[in-house]
Amino acid sequence: MPLVQIKGVGGYLTLQQKQDMIRKVTDAVLSVEGEGLRQVTWVTIEDVEPGAWGVGGQPVTADDLRALARQDPTG
């Protein structure tokens, strides 16, 4: 029974985005493990309080993530 646990900064993703992520992650897992496991594949998304999540020693908030998401990685 596959179990995928995802943690992220609270307040960043909407409920719709979380539901889309659950569907897409489930599809990705089943593309490897087999469609027969769909009914027993669990995906959970846990929100971590903004500021209680850090990268490189710095706290991260939902606003920080939004700013990163707007950046063009191609420069």
Short mmCIF file of C-alpha atoms in Angstrom, two decimals:
data_model
loop_
_atom_site.label_atom_id
_atom_site.label_comp_id
_atom_site.label_asym_id
_atom_site.label_seq_id
_atom_site.Cartn_x
_atom_site.Cartn_y
_atom_site.Cartn_z
CA MET A 1 0.00 0.00 0.00
CA PRO A 2 1.84 3.14 -1.19
CA LEU A 3 1.87 6.13 1.15
CA VAL A 4 3.19 9.50 -0.02
CA GLN A 5 3.55 12.26 2.57
CA ILE A 6 4.04 15.83 1.41
CA LYS A 7 4.85 18.73 3.72
CA GLY A 8 4.71 22.36 2.71
CA VAL A 9 4.38 25.86 4.06
CA GLY A 10 0.83 26.47 5.25
CA GLY A 11 -1.18 29.06 3.37
CA TYR A 12 0.73 28.62 0.12
CA LEU A 13 -1.43 26.12 -1.76
CA THR A 14 -5.18 26.41 -2.13
CA LEU A 15 -7.44 23.43 -1.47
CA GLN A 16 -7.87 23.02 -5.25
CA GLN A 17 -4.09 22.97 -5.75
CA LYS A 18 -3.72 20.35 -3.03
CA GLN A 19 -6.40 18.19 -4.64
CA ASP A 20 -4.67 18.52 -8.03
CA MET A 21 -1.38 17.53 -6.42
CA ILE A 22 -2.98 14.48 -4.79
CA ARG A 23 -4.36 13.32 -8.16
CA LYS A 24 -1.10 13.90 -10.02
CA VAL A 25 1.11 12.32 -7.37
CA THR A 26 -1.20 9.30 -7.26
CA ASP A 27 -0.97 8.97 -11.04
CA ALA A 28 2.84 9.22 -10.88
CA VAL A 29 3.09 6.50 -8.23
CA LEU A 30 0.74 4.21 -10.14
CA SER A 31 2.68 4.70 -13.38
CA VAL A 32 5.48 2.80 -11.62
CA GLU A 33 3.66 0.51 -9.18
CA GLY A 34 0.62 -0.39 -11.27
CA GLU A 35 -2.94 0.83 -11.65
CA GLY A 36 -4.29 -2.00 -9.49
CA LEU A 37 -3.04 -0.17 -6.40
CA ARG A 38 -5.13 2.99 -6.97
CA GLN A 39 -7.65 2.11 -4.24
CA VAL A 40 -4.90 1.63 -1.65
CA THR A 41 -2.61 4.54 -2.58
CA TRP A 42 -2.58 7.23 0.08
CA VAL A 43 -1.34 10.80 -0.39
CA THR A 44 -1.33 13.21 2.52
CA ILE A 45 -0.44 16.89 2.50
CA GLU A 46 0.59 18.46 5.77
CA ASP A 47 0.82 22.22 6.24
CA VAL A 48 3.70 23.49 8.35
CA GLU A 49 3.13 26.84 10.02
CA PRO A 50 4.67 29.68 7.98
CA GLY A 51 7.98 30.68 9.51
CA ALA A 52 8.37 27.21 11.10
CA TRP A 53 9.89 25.97 7.85
CA GLY A 54 13.40 26.97 6.93
CA VAL A 55 15.89 26.62 4.11
CA GLY A 56 19.57 27.47 4.44
CA GLY A 57 19.03 28.65 8.00
CA GLN A 58 16.32 31.14 7.03
CA PRO A 59 12.59 30.83 7.81
CA VAL A 60 10.31 30.56 4.77
CA THR A 61 6.78 31.93 4.46
CA ALA A 62 4.07 31.52 1.85
CA ASP A 63 4.93 35.00 0.53
CA ASP A 64 8.55 33.89 0.05
CA LEU A 65 7.37 30.90 -1.98
CA ARG A 66 5.07 33.06 -4.10
CA ALA A 67 8.01 35.36 -4.92
CA LEU A 68 10.16 32.36 -5.89
CA ALA A 69 7.37 30.89 -8.02
CA ARG A 70 7.17 34.16 -10.02
CA GLN A 71 10.88 34.09 -10.89
CA ASP A 72 11.89 33.05 -14.39
CA PRO A 73 14.51 30.29 -14.01
CA THR A 74 15.84 31.03 -17.51
CA GLY A 75 16.88 34.48 -16.34
#
